[in-house]
PDB file of C-alpha atoms in Angstrom:
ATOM      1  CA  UNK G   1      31.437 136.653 188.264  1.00 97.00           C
ATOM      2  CA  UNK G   2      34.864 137.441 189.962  1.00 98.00           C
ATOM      3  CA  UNK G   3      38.153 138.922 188.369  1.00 98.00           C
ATOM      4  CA  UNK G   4      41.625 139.987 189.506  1.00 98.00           C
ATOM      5  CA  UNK G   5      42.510 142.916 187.401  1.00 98.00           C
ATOM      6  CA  UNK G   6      46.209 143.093 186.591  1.00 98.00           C
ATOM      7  CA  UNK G   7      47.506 146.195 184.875  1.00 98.00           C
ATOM      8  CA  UNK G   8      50.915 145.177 183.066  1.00 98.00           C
ATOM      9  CA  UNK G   9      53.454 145.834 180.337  1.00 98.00           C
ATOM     10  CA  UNK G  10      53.389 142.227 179.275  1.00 98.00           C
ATOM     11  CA  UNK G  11      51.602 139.354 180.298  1.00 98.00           C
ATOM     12  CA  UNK G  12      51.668 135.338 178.652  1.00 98.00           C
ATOM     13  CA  UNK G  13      49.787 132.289 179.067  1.00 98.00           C
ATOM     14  CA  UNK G  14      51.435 128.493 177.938  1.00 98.00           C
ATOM     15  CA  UNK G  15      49.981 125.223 178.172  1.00 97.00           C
ATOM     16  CA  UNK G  16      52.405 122.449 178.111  1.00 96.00           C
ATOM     17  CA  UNK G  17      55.224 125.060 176.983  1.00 95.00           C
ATOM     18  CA  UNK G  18      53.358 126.230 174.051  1.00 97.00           C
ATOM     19  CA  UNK G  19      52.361 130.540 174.684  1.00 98.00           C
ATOM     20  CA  UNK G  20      48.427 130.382 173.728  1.00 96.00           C
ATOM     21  CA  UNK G  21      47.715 134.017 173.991  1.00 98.00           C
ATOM     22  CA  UNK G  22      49.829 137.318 175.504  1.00 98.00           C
ATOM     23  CA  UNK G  23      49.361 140.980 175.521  1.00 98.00           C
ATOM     24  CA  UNK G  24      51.645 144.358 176.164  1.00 95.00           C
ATOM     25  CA  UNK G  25      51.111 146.800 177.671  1.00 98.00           C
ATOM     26  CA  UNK G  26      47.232 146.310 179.397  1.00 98.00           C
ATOM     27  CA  UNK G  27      45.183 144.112 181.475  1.00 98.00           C
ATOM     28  CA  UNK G  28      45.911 140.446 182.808  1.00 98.00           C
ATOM     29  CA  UNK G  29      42.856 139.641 184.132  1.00 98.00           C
ATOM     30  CA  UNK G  30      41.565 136.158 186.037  1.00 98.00           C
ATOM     31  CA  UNK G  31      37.879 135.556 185.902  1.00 98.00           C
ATOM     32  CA  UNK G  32      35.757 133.181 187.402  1.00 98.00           C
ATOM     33  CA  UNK G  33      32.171 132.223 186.897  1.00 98.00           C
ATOM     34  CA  UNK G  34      30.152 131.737 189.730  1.00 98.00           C
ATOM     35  CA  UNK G  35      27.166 129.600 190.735  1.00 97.00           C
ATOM     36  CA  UNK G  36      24.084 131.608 189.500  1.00 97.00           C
ATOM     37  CA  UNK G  37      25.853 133.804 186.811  1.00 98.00           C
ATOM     38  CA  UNK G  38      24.525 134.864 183.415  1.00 98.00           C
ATOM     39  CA  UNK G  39      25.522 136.211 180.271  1.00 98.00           C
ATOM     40  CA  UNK G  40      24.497 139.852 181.781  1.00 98.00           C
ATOM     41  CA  UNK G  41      27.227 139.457 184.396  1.00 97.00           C
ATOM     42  CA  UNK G  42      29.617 138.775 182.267  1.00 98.00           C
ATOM     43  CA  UNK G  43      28.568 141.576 179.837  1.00 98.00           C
ATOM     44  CA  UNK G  44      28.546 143.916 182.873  1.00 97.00           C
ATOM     45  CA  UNK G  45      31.854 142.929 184.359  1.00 98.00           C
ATOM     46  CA  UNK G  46      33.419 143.291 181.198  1.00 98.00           C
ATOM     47  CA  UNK G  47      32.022 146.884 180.595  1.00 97.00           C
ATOM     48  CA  UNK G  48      33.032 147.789 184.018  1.00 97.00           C
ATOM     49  CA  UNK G  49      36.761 146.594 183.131  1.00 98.00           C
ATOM     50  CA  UNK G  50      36.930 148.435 179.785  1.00 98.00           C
ATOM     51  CA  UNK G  51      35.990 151.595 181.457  1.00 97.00           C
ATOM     52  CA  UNK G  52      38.252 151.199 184.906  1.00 98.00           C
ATOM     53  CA  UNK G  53      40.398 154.155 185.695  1.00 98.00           C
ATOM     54  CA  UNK G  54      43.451 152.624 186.514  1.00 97.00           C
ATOM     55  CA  UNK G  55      46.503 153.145 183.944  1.00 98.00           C
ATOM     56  CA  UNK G  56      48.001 156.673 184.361  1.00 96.00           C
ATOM     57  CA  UNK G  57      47.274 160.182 182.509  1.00 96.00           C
ATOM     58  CA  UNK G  58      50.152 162.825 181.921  1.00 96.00           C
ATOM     59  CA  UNK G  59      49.938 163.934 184.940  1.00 97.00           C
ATOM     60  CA  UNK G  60      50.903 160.482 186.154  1.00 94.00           C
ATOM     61  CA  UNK G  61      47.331 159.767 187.830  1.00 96.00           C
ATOM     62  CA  UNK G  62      45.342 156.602 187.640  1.00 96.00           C
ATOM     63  CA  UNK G  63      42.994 158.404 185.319  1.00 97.00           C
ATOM     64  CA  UNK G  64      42.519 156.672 182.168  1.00 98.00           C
ATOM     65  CA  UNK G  65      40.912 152.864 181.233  1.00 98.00           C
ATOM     66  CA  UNK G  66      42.239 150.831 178.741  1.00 98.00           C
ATOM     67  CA  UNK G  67      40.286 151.700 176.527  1.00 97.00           C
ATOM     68  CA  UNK G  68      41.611 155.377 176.730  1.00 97.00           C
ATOM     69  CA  UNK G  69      45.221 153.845 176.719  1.00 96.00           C
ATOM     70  CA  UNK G  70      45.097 151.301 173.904  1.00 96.00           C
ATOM     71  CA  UNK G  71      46.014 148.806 175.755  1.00 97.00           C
ATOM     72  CA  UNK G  72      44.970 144.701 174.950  1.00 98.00           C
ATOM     73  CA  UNK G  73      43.962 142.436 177.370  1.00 98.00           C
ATOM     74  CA  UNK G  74      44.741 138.751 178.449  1.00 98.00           C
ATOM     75  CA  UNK G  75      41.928 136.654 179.887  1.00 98.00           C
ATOM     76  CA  UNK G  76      42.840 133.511 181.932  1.00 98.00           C
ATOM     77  CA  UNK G  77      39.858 131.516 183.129  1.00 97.00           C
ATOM     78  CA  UNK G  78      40.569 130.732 186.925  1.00 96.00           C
ATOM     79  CA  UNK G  79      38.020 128.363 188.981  1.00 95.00           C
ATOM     80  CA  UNK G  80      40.001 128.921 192.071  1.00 96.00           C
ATOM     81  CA  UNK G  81      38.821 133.000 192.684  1.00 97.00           C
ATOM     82  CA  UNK G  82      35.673 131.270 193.909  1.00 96.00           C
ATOM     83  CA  UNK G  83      38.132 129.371 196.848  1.00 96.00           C
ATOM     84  CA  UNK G  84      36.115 129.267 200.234  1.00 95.00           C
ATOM     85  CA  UNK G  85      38.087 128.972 203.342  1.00 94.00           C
ATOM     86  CA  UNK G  86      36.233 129.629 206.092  1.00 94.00           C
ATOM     87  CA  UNK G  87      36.287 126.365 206.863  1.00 90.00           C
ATOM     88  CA  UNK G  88      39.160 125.123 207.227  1.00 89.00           C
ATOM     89  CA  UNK G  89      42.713 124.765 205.549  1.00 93.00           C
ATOM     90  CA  UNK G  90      41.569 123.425 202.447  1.00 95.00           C
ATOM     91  CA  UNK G  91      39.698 125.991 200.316  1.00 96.00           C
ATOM     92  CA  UNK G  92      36.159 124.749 198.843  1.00 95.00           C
ATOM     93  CA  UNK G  93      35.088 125.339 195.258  1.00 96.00           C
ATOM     94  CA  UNK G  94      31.657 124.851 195.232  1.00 95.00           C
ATOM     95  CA  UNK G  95      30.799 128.241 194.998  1.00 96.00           C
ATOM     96  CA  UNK G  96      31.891 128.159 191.153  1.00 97.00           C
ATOM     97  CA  UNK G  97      29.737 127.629 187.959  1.00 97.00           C
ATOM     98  CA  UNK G  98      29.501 123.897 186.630  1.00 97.00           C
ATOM     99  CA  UNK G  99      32.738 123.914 184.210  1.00 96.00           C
ATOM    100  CA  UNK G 100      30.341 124.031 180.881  1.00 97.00           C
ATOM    101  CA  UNK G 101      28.307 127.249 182.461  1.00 97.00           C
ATOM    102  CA  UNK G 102      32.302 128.419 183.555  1.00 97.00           C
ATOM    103  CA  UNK G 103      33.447 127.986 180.039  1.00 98.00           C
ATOM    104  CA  UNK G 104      30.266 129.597 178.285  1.00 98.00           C
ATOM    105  CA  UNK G 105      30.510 132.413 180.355  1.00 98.00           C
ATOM    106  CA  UNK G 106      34.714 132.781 180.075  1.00 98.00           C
ATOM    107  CA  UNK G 107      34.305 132.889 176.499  1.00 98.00           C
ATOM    108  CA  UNK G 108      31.519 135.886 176.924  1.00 98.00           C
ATOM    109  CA  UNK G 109      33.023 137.433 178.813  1.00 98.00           C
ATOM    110  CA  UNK G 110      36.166 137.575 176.450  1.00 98.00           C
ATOM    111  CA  UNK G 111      33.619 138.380 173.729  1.00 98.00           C
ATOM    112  CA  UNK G 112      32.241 141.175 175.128  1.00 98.00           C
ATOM    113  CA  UNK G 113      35.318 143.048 175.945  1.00 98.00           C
ATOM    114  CA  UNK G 114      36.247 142.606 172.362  1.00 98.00           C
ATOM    115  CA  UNK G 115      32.891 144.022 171.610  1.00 97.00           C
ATOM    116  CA  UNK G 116      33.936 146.926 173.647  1.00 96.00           C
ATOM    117  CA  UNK G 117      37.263 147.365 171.211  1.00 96.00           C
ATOM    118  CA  UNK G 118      39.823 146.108 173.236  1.00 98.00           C
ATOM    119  CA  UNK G 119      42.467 143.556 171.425  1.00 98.00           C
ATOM    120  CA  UNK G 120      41.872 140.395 173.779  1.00 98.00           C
ATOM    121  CA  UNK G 121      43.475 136.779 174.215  1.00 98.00           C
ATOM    122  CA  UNK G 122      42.965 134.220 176.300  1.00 98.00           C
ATOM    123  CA  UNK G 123      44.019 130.956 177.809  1.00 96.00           C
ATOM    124  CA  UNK G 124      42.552 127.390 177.442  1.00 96.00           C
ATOM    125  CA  UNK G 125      39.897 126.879 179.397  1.00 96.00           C
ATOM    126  CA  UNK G 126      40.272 124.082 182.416  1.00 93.00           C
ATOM    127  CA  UNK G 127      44.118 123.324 181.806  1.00 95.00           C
ATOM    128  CA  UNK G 128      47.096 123.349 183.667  1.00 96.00           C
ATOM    129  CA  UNK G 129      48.321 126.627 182.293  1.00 97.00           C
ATOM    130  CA  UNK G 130      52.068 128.597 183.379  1.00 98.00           C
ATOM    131  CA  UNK G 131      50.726 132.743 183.738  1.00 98.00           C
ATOM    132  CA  UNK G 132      53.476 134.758 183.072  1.00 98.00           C
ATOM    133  CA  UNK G 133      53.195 138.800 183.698  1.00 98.00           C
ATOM    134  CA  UNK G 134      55.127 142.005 184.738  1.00 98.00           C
ATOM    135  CA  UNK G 135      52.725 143.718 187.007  1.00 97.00           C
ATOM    136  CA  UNK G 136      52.998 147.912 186.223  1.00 97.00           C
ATOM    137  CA  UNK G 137      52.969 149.633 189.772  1.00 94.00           C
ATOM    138  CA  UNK G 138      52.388 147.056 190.887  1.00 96.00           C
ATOM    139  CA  UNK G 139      48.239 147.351 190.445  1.00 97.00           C
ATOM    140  CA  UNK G 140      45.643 144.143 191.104  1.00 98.00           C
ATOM    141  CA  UNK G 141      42.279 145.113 191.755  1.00 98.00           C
ATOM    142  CA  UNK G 142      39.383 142.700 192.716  1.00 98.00           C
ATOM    143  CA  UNK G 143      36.101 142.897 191.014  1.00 97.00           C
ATOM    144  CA  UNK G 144      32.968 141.030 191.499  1.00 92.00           C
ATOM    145  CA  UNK G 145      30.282 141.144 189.039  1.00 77.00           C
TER     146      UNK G 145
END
């Protein structure tokens, strides 16, 4: 699995004008199922998120995780982090999961970050959805399974 780990102070997702999840102060993150993936990668990726040092201490260091913060989470599923260009100007997406493996997995991976105790919510899986988000720092990270 891929992600693009946001932190934020406030993040929103809407389909057709209508917000179907946001968070404060936390993670936006993007995450993509990939061709091969399993319900262990998307258990791992999530435990590697919850515990990523990346949201500042009192000493104003990237030293604590969100779990350590309090922060929630918004998940947005996003087909496209598995773009290929190398050949060409129009990116390739076969290096993604099937949508109905993408969707399963999305939807584990959401799980198990809740099962980590982080407040999560998400998007709607395959639609045309508006992201919304104030990036804190700013700080995007890239994470593969």
């Amino acid at each position: 699995m891929k992600a693009v780990v946001q932190r934020v102070t406030e993040a929103r997702v809407e389909v057709d004008g209508t917000t179907m999840g946001r968070c404060g102060p936390g993670l936006m993150i993007l995450v993509c199922a990939m061709q091969g993936d399993t319900e262990d990668n998307a258990d791992t990726l999530a435990a590697r998120i919850a515990k990523l040092r990346i949201f500042r201490d009192e000493d104003g260091r990237m030293n604590r995780s969100i779990l350590d913060s309090g922060g929630a989470a918004l998940v947005v599923s996003q087909f496209t982090l598995a773009a290929d260009t190398s050949r060409g100007n129009r990116p390739g997406f076969s290096a993604a999961a099937p949508p109905e493996d993408g969707e399963r997995l999305y939807e584990r991976f959401a799980e198990a970050l809740r099962g980590q105790g982080i407040a999560v919510e998400t998007g709607r899986f395959g639609a045309e959805m508006a992201v919304h988000l104030v990036n804190d720092g700013p700080v995007t990270i890239p994470i593969e399974r």
